[in-house]
Amino acid sequence: MNNLFLLFCTLYTTISFAQTAYQELPDPKPKNEELWKQVKTGTYVSFASPDNRYAKSNVPAVSPVLTNWQTKAWKGEKVHTQILIWTTKPLKNTSLFVSDLKGSKQNKIPAGKIKASFLRYVMVDGLNEKGVGCGIPSNLEPSLEADVIDNAKASPIAANTTQPVWLSISIPADAPAGVYKGAVRVIEGKNEILGNLDYSVEVINRTLPAPKQWQYHLDLWQNPDAIARMHQVEKWSDDHLKVMKPYMESLANAGQKVITTTLIHDPWNSQTYDVYSSMIKWTRKKNGSWSYDYTIFDKWVSYMMALGIDRVIECYSMIPWNLKFYYYDEALGKETVLVAEPGTPEYNAHWQPMLADFAKHLKKKGWFNKTTIAMDERPMVAMQKAIAVIKGADKDFKISLAGNYHPEIEKDLFDYCVASNQKIDEKTMQARKKAGSITTFYTCCAEGFPNTFTFSPLAESAWLAWHAANKGYDGYLRWAFNSWPQNPLQDSRFGKWSSGDTYFIYPQNRSSIRFERLIEGIEDFEKIRILKEEFKRKDQPKKLQQLDTILAGFEIDALKTQPAGPMLTQAQQVLNNL
């Protein structure tokens, strides 16, 4: 070992030692002590499949030990894999060192573009007896699963324990094509090398655009209230905006296109641990007229647009799940509530003046053409009545719905997101594309698979974008980006919804394997789009047919008979060789 490396390791571990990992919950499943007794005393390090979650308390099924990994990537792409550390003896201060990736002619991908991060375990549940994630019984047997990509630079590792690591490489957009080689070292204390893993990345002479230019329509619902609670800051204060920034930058870097806003208080009937508060203050004056304060709405929209999330502003919801509409009544001197169904005189009288005023405000701000009045999973008849009120206030208002497919209202919806089990005919899909409308799909607790629960097969998160490419969807919607349960870093379970249903990201802007794999799929979607455009432009029908052939398999029902991982790996290999 050279002196420079010794000096770096000493500095690295001194700095990282202070960043102690948080405490995970105890594993409810006992260790298989007999298997650990069969392991020769020592510490082992190996590359492993990014499709698998490896049990913390068990010996990993890795044979033989893999000390080398190769992959391919486009310029501008982020690629990743998993590393496992398992040990029969306790380790007090284990850290990870990554080198530059070196290519020919002094080309390199600097170590700053490479991250090796410890994965943390959270408590999860599973699906119910019907195989879905809605209506989870409270007595479902829990387990620990790796999901959190931690920010800590060093960590202790207990004896007879498996510790996974997530290796991520961001290829610079200006990296010359070629093969780049580097290594990951696992170090105990100041300079004891526990393992040395070599790997190489073949950078293909194709370039993925920056996330801002991705066309995939990603719509993960944000929850500012959850961040305020977790960071213990006053909502909408400067401190709130400050602590939200890293989270929303991560969302922007995933290609997010939508700003989630609320027109009313609690549009989802307290289904999240942190209830969504209204971004607009409604006041009924003593003379019976109305005033609307858009201060918070404007602050939030401006904030998100400054971060590059600016395609659509979705405003929830004219049809809340509890049909309750809160406002301040000056005559009564207090907050009060109206309960009204769509189509009733009370409902129309409540919404007509607000929407007319809102339209004027949006036009003044220059946001009207980006804004949709949004509802989710509402019955068609209720939607028809709400649409009539919206168009009566301003015929040019755009409307969104996430829910079942209703041909009767399809033309009224600028942004239509259908459940994964719904089918839209090809003629309608093409007509919507020609009109510039957005058509996406979503998954929720109702699907056992594919999904993004904290126990779902990891490849399913990436698989979703391939399904979108196959069916002609513009993208994908999921509630939610950060609607956390009480203690998300330790326990991802949340009431009657399967664990992880309400968030992708963790506090302190810790990413998750699910979120990274979701981005992987979006990058694949963009590759497919770029290649299709090229093959059509160059009149290369055979290559187009190759793409169509691999895409055709990405049907929901296909996952009933085969896992997502091998299917995805094979398709990605074809994609990177076209």
Coordinates of N, CA, C and O in Angstrom, one line a residue, residues 101-221:
L101 N -12.3 6.1 -12.0 CA -12.3 5.2 -13.1 C -11.4 5.6 -14.2 O -11.7 6.7 -14.7
K102 N -10.4 4.9 -14.5 CA -9.4 5.3 -15.5 C -9.6 4.6 -16.9 O -9.8 3.4 -16.9
G103 N -9.6 5.5 -17.9 CA -9.7 5.0 -19.2 C -8.4 5.1 -20.0 O -7.4 5.4 -19.4
S104 N -8.5 5.1 -21.3 CA -7.3 5.3 -22.1 C -7.0 6.8 -22.3 O -7.9 7.6 -22.1
K105 N -5.8 7.1 -22.7 CA -5.4 8.4 -23.0 C -5.6 9.4 -21.9 O -6.1 10.5 -22.1
Q106 N -5.4 8.9 -20.6 CA -5.6 9.7 -19.4 C -7.0 10.2 -19.2 O -7.3 11.1 -18.4
N107 N -8.0 9.6 -19.9 CA -9.4 9.8 -19.6 C -9.8 9.2 -18.3 O -9.3 8.1 -17.9
K108 N -10.7 9.9 -17.6 CA -11.1 9.3 -16.3 C -12.5 9.8 -15.9 O -12.9 10.8 -16.4
I109 N -13.2 9.0 -15.1 CA -14.4 9.4 -14.4 C -14.0 9.6 -13.0 O -13.6 8.6 -12.3
P110 N -14.0 10.8 -12.5 CA -13.5 11.1 -11.2 C -14.3 10.4 -10.1 O -15.5 10.1 -10.2
A111 N -13.6 10.1 -9.0 CA -14.2 9.5 -7.8 C -15.4 10.2 -7.3 O -16.3 9.6 -6.7
G112 N -15.5 11.5 -7.5 CA -16.6 12.3 -7.1 C -17.9 12.0 -7.7 O -19.0 12.3 -7.3
K113 N -17.8 11.2 -8.9 CA -19.0 10.8 -9.6 C -19.5 9.4 -9.2 O -20.4 8.8 -9.7
I114 N -18.8 8.8 -8.2 CA -19.0 7.5 -7.7 C -19.3 7.4 -6.3 O -18.7 8.1 -5.5
K115 N -20.4 6.7 -5.9 CA -20.8 6.6 -4.5 C -20.9 5.2 -4.1 O -21.6 4.4 -4.8
A116 N -20.3 4.8 -3.0 CA -20.5 3.5 -2.3 C -21.1 3.8 -1.0 O -20.5 4.4 -0.1
S117 N -22.4 3.4 -0.8 CA -23.2 3.7 0.3 C -23.7 2.5 1.1 O -24.2 1.6 0.4
F118 N -23.7 2.5 2.4 CA -24.3 1.5 3.2 C -25.8 1.5 3.0 O -26.4 2.5 3.0
L119 N -26.3 0.3 2.9 CA -27.8 0.1 2.9 C -28.3 -0.2 4.3 O -27.6 -0.9 5.1
R120 N -29.4 0.4 4.7 CA -30.0 0.2 6.0 C -31.3 -0.6 5.8 O -32.0 -0.5 4.8
Y121 N -31.7 -1.3 6.9 CA -32.8 -2.1 7.0 C -34.0 -1.4 7.7 O -33.8 -0.8 8.7
V122 N -35.2 -1.6 7.1 CA -36.4 -1.1 7.7 C -37.4 -2.3 7.9 O -37.3 -3.3 7.2
M123 N -38.3 -2.1 8.8 CA -39.3 -3.1 9.1 C -40.4 -3.0 8.0 O -40.9 -1.9 7.6
V124 N -40.8 -4.2 7.5 CA -41.8 -4.2 6.4 C -42.9 -5.3 6.8 O -42.7 -6.1 7.7
D125 N -44.0 -5.2 6.0 CA -45.0 -6.2 6.2 C -45.1 -7.1 5.0 O -44.3 -7.8 4.7
G126 N -46.2 -6.9 4.2 CA -46.4 -7.7 3.0 C -47.7 -7.5 2.4 O -48.3 -6.4 2.6
L127 N -48.2 -8.4 1.7 CA -49.6 -8.3 1.0 C -50.6 -9.1 1.9 O -50.2 -9.9 2.7
N128 N -51.9 -8.8 1.6 CA -52.9 -9.5 2.4 C -53.2 -10.8 1.8 O -52.6 -11.3 0.8
E129 N -54.2 -11.5 2.3 CA -54.5 -12.9 1.9 C -55.0 -12.9 0.4 O -55.0 -14.0 -0.3
K130 N -55.4 -11.8 -0.1 CA -55.9 -11.7 -1.5 C -54.7 -11.3 -2.5 O -54.9 -11.2 -3.7
G131 N -53.5 -11.1 -1.9 CA -52.4 -10.8 -2.7 C -52.3 -9.3 -3.1 O -51.6 -9.0 -4.1
V132 N -52.9 -8.4 -2.4 CA -52.8 -7.0 -2.7 C -52.4 -6.3 -1.4 O -52.3 -6.8 -0.3
G133 N -52.0 -5.0 -1.6 CA -51.5 -4.2 -0.6 C -52.5 -3.3 0.1 O -52.0 -2.4 0.9
C134 N -53.7 -3.4 -0.1 CA -54.8 -2.6 0.6 C -55.4 -3.5 1.6 O -55.7 -4.7 1.4
G135 N -55.7 -3.0 2.8 CA -56.3 -3.7 3.8 C -55.4 -4.8 4.5 O -55.7 -5.9 4.6
I136 N -54.2 -4.3 4.9 CA -53.2 -5.2 5.5 C -53.6 -5.5 6.9 O -53.9 -4.6 7.7
P137 N -53.7 -6.7 7.3 CA -54.0 -7.1 8.7 C -52.9 -6.7 9.7 O -51.7 -6.7 9.3
S138 N -53.3 -6.3 10.9 CA -52.3 -5.8 11.8 C -51.4 -6.9 12.4 O -50.3 -6.6 12.9
N139 N -51.8 -8.1 12.2 CA -51.0 -9.3 12.7 C -50.1 -9.9 11.7 O -49.6 -11.0 11.9
L140 N -49.9 -9.2 10.5 CA -49.1 -9.8 9.5 C -47.6 -9.9 10.0 O -47.1 -8.9 10.6
E141 N -47.0 -11.0 9.8 CA -45.6 -11.2 10.3 C -44.6 -10.2 9.6 O -44.5 -10.1 8.4
P142 N -43.9 -9.4 10.4 CA -43.0 -8.4 9.9 C -41.6 -9.1 9.6 O -41.3 -10.2 10.0
S143 N -40.8 -8.3 8.8 CA -39.4 -8.7 8.5 C -38.6 -7.5 8.3 O -39.2 -6.4 8.0
L144 N -37.3 -7.6 8.3 CA -36.4 -6.5 8.0 C -36.0 -6.7 6.5 O -35.6 -7.8 6.1
E145 N -36.0 -5.5 5.8 CA -35.6 -5.5 4.4 C -34.7 -4.3 4.1 O -34.9 -3.2 4.7
A146 N -33.6 -4.5 3.4 CA -32.7 -3.4 3.0 C -33.4 -2.5 2.0 O -33.9 -3.0 1.0
D147 N -33.4 -1.2 2.3 CA -34.0 -0.2 1.4 C -33.4 1.1 1.4 O -33.2 1.8 0.4
V148 N -33.0 1.6 2.6 CA -32.4 2.9 2.7 C -31.0 3.0 2.2 O -30.2 2.2 2.6
I149 N -30.7 4.0 1.4 CA -29.3 4.2 1.0 C -28.8 5.3 1.9 O -29.2 6.5 1.8
D150 N -28.0 4.9 2.9 CA -27.6 5.8 4.0 C -26.6 6.9 3.5 O -25.8 6.7 2.6
N151 N -26.5 8.0 4.3 CA -25.5 9.0 4.1 C -24.2 8.8 4.9 O -23.3 9.5 4.6
A152 N -24.3 7.9 5.9 CA -23.1 7.7 6.7 C -21.9 7.1 5.9 O -22.1 6.3 5.0
K153 N -20.7 7.6 6.2 CA -19.5 7.2 5.5 C -18.8 6.0 6.2 O -17.9 5.5 5.6
A154 N -19.2 5.7 7.4 CA -18.6 4.6 8.1 C -19.7 3.9 9.0 O -20.6 4.6 9.3
S155 N -19.4 2.6 9.3 CA -20.5 1.9 10.0 C -19.8 0.8 10.8 O -18.9 0.1 10.2
P156 N -20.3 0.5 12.0 CA -20.0 -0.8 12.6 C -20.8 -1.9 11.9 O -21.9 -1.7 11.4
I157 N -20.3 -3.1 12.0 CA -21.0 -4.3 11.5 C -20.9 -5.4 12.5 O -19.8 -5.8 12.9
A158 N -22.0 -5.9 13.0 CA -22.0 -6.9 14.0 C -21.6 -8.2 13.5 O -21.6 -8.5 12.3
A159 N -21.1 -9.1 14.4 CA -20.7 -10.4 14.0 C -21.9 -11.2 13.5 O -23.0 -11.0 13.9
N160 N -21.6 -12.1 12.5 CA -22.6 -13.0 11.9 C -23.8 -12.1 11.3 O -24.9 -12.3 11.6
T161 N -23.3 -11.1 10.5 CA -24.3 -10.2 9.9 C -23.9 -9.9 8.5 O -22.7 -9.9 8.2
T162 N -24.9 -9.7 7.7 CA -24.6 -9.3 6.3 C -24.9 -7.8 6.1 O -26.0 -7.3 6.6
Q163 N -24.0 -7.0 5.5 CA -24.2 -5.6 5.3 C -24.1 -5.3 3.8 O -23.0 -5.4 3.2
P164 N -25.2 -5.0 3.2 CA -25.2 -4.6 1.8 C -24.7 -3.2 1.6 O -24.8 -2.3 2.4
V165 N -24.1 -2.9 0.4 CA -23.6 -1.6 0.0 C -24.2 -1.3 -1.4 O -24.2 -2.2 -2.3
W166 N -24.5 -0.1 -1.7 CA -25.0 0.3 -3.0 C -23.9 1.1 -3.7 O -23.5 2.1 -3.2
L167 N -23.5 0.6 -4.9 CA -22.5 1.3 -5.7 C -23.2 2.0 -6.9 O -23.8 1.3 -7.6
S168 N -22.9 3.3 -7.0 CA -23.6 4.1 -8.0 C -22.6 4.9 -8.8 O -21.7 5.6 -8.1
I169 N -22.6 4.9 -10.1 CA -21.7 5.6 -10.9 C -22.4 6.5 -11.9 O -23.2 6.0 -12.7
S170 N -22.2 7.8 -11.8 CA -22.8 8.8 -12.7 C -21.8 9.1 -13.8 O -20.8 9.7 -13.6
I171 N -22.1 8.7 -15.0 CA -21.2 8.9 -16.1 C -21.4 10.3 -16.6 O -22.5 10.8 -17.0
P172 N -20.3 11.1 -16.6 CA -20.4 12.5 -17.2 C -20.8 12.5 -18.6 O -20.5 11.6 -19.4
A173 N -21.6 13.5 -19.0 CA -22.1 13.6 -20.4 C -21.0 13.8 -21.4 O -21.2 13.5 -22.6
D174 N -19.9 14.3 -20.9 CA -18.8 14.6 -21.8 C -17.7 13.6 -21.7 O -16.5 13.8 -22.3
A175 N -17.9 12.4 -21.1 CA -16.9 11.4 -21.0 C -16.7 10.8 -22.3 O -17.6 10.3 -23.0
P176 N -15.4 10.7 -22.8 CA -15.1 10.0 -24.1 C -15.5 8.5 -24.0 O -15.4 7.9 -22.9
A177 N -16.0 8.0 -25.1 CA -16.4 6.6 -25.1 C -15.1 5.7 -24.9 O -14.0 6.1 -25.2
G178 N -15.4 4.6 -24.3 CA -14.3 3.7 -24.0 C -14.5 2.9 -22.7 O -15.5 3.0 -22.0
V179 N -13.5 2.1 -22.3 CA -13.6 1.3 -21.1 C -12.9 1.9 -20.0 O -11.7 2.3 -20.1
Y180 N -13.5 2.1 -18.8 CA -13.0 2.7 -17.6 C -12.9 1.7 -16.5 O -13.9 1.0 -16.3
K181 N -11.8 1.6 -15.8 CA -11.6 0.6 -14.8 C -11.3 1.3 -13.5 O -10.6 2.3 -13.4
G182 N -11.8 0.7 -12.4 CA -11.6 1.3 -11.1 C -11.8 0.2 -10.0 O -11.9 -1.0 -10.3
A183 N -11.8 0.6 -8.8 CA -11.9 -0.4 -7.7 C -12.7 0.2 -6.5 O -12.8 1.5 -6.3
V184 N -13.3 -0.6 -5.7 CA -13.9 -0.3 -4.4 C -13.1 -1.0 -3.3 O -12.9 -2.3 -3.4
R185 N -12.7 -0.3 -2.3 CA -12.0 -1.0 -1.2 C -12.8 -0.9 0.0 O -13.4 0.2 0.3
V186 N -13.0 -2.0 0.8 CA -13.6 -2.0 2.0 C -12.6 -2.0 3.1 O -11.7 -2.9 3.1
I187 N -12.6 -1.0 4.0 CA -11.6 -0.7 5.0 C -12.1 -0.8 6.4 O -13.2 -0.2 6.7
E188 N -11.4 -1.4 7.3 CA -11.7 -1.4 8.7 C -10.7 -0.6 9.4 O -9.5 -0.7 9.2
G189 N -11.2 0.4 10.2 CA -10.4 1.3 11.0 C -9.6 2.2 10.0 O -10.2 2.7 9.1
K190 N -8.3 2.4 10.3 CA -7.6 3.4 9.5 C -7.1 2.8 8.2 O -7.1 3.5 7.2
N191 N -6.6 1.5 8.2 CA -6.0 1.1 7.0 C -6.0 -0.4 6.7 O -5.3 -1.0 5.9
E192 N -6.9 -1.2 7.5 CA -7.0 -2.6 7.3 C -7.9 -2.9 6.1 O -9.1 -2.6 6.2
I193 N -7.4 -3.4 5.0 CA -8.2 -3.6 3.8 C -8.9 -5.0 4.0 O -8.3 -6.0 4.1
L194 N -10.2 -5.0 4.0 CA -11.0 -6.2 4.2 C -11.4 -6.8 2.8 O -11.6 -8.0 2.7
G195 N -11.4 -6.0 1.8 CA -11.7 -6.5 0.5 C -11.4 -5.5 -0.6 O -11.5 -4.2 -0.4
N196 N -11.1 -5.9 -1.8 CA -10.8 -5.1 -2.9 C -11.5 -5.6 -4.1 O -11.3 -6.7 -4.6
L197 N -12.5 -4.8 -4.6 CA -13.3 -5.2 -5.8 C -13.0 -4.4 -7.0 O -13.1 -3.1 -6.9
D198 N -12.7 -5.0 -8.1 CA -12.4 -4.3 -9.3 C -13.6 -4.3 -10.2 O -14.4 -5.3 -10.2
Y199 N -13.8 -3.3 -11.0 CA -14.9 -3.2 -11.9 C -14.6 -2.3 -13.1 O -13.6 -1.5 -13.0
S200 N -15.4 -2.5 -14.1 CA -15.1 -1.6 -15.3 C -16.5 -1.2 -15.9 O -17.5 -1.9 -15.8
V201 N -16.5 0.0 -16.5 CA -17.7 0.5 -17.2 C -17.3 0.8 -18.6 O -16.4 1.6 -18.9
E202 N -18.0 0.2 -19.6 CA -17.8 0.5 -21.0 C -18.8 1.6 -21.3 O -20.0 1.4 -21.3
V203 N -18.2 2.8 -21.6 CA -19.1 4.0 -22.0 C -19.3 3.9 -23.5 O -18.4 4.0 -24.3
I204 N -20.6 3.8 -23.8 CA -21.0 3.7 -25.2 C -21.0 5.1 -25.8 O -21.3 6.1 -25.1
N205 N -20.8 5.2 -27.1 CA -20.8 6.5 -27.8 C -22.2 7.0 -28.1 O -22.6 7.3 -29.2
R206 N -23.0 7.0 -27.1 CA -24.4 7.6 -27.1 C -24.6 8.4 -25.9 O -24.0 8.1 -24.8
T207 N -25.4 9.5 -25.9 CA -25.6 10.4 -24.8 C -27.0 10.5 -24.4 O -27.9 10.7 -25.2
L208 N -27.2 10.3 -23.1 CA -28.5 10.5 -22.5 C -28.7 12.0 -22.1 O -27.7 12.6 -21.5
P209 N -29.7 12.7 -22.5 CA -29.9 14.1 -22.1 C -30.0 14.3 -20.6 O -30.2 13.3 -19.9
A210 N -29.9 15.5 -20.1 CA -30.0 15.8 -18.7 C -31.5 15.5 -18.3 O -32.4 15.6 -19.1
P211 N -31.7 15.2 -17.0 CA -33.1 14.9 -16.6 C -34.1 16.0 -16.9 O -35.3 15.7 -17.2
K212 N -33.7 17.2 -17.0 CA -34.6 18.3 -17.3 C -35.2 18.1 -18.7 O -36.3 18.5 -19.0
Q213 N -34.4 17.5 -19.6 CA -34.8 17.2 -21.0 C -35.5 15.9 -21.2 O -36.0 15.6 -22.3
W214 N -35.6 15.1 -20.2 CA -36.3 13.8 -20.3 C -37.8 14.0 -20.6 O -38.4 14.9 -20.0
Q215 N -38.3 13.2 -21.5 CA -39.7 13.4 -21.9 C -40.7 12.5 -21.0 O -41.9 12.7 -21.0
Y216 N -40.1 11.6 -20.3 CA -40.9 10.7 -19.4 C -41.6 11.6 -18.4 O -41.0 12.4 -17.7
H217 N -43.0 11.4 -18.3 CA -43.8 12.2 -17.4 C -43.9 11.6 -16.1 O -44.8 10.8 -15.8
L218 N -42.9 12.0 -15.2 CA -42.9 11.4 -13.8 C -43.7 12.3 -12.9 O -43.5 13.5 -12.9
D219 N -44.6 11.7 -12.2 CA -45.5 12.4 -11.3 C -45.6 11.7 -9.9 O -46.4 10.9 -9.7
L220 N -44.6 12.1 -9.0 CA -44.6 11.6 -7.7 C -45.1 12.7 -6.8 O -44.5 13.8 -6.7
W221 N -46.1 12.5 -6.0 CA -46.8 13.5 -5.2 C -45.9 13.9 -4.0 O -45.5 13.1 -3.2

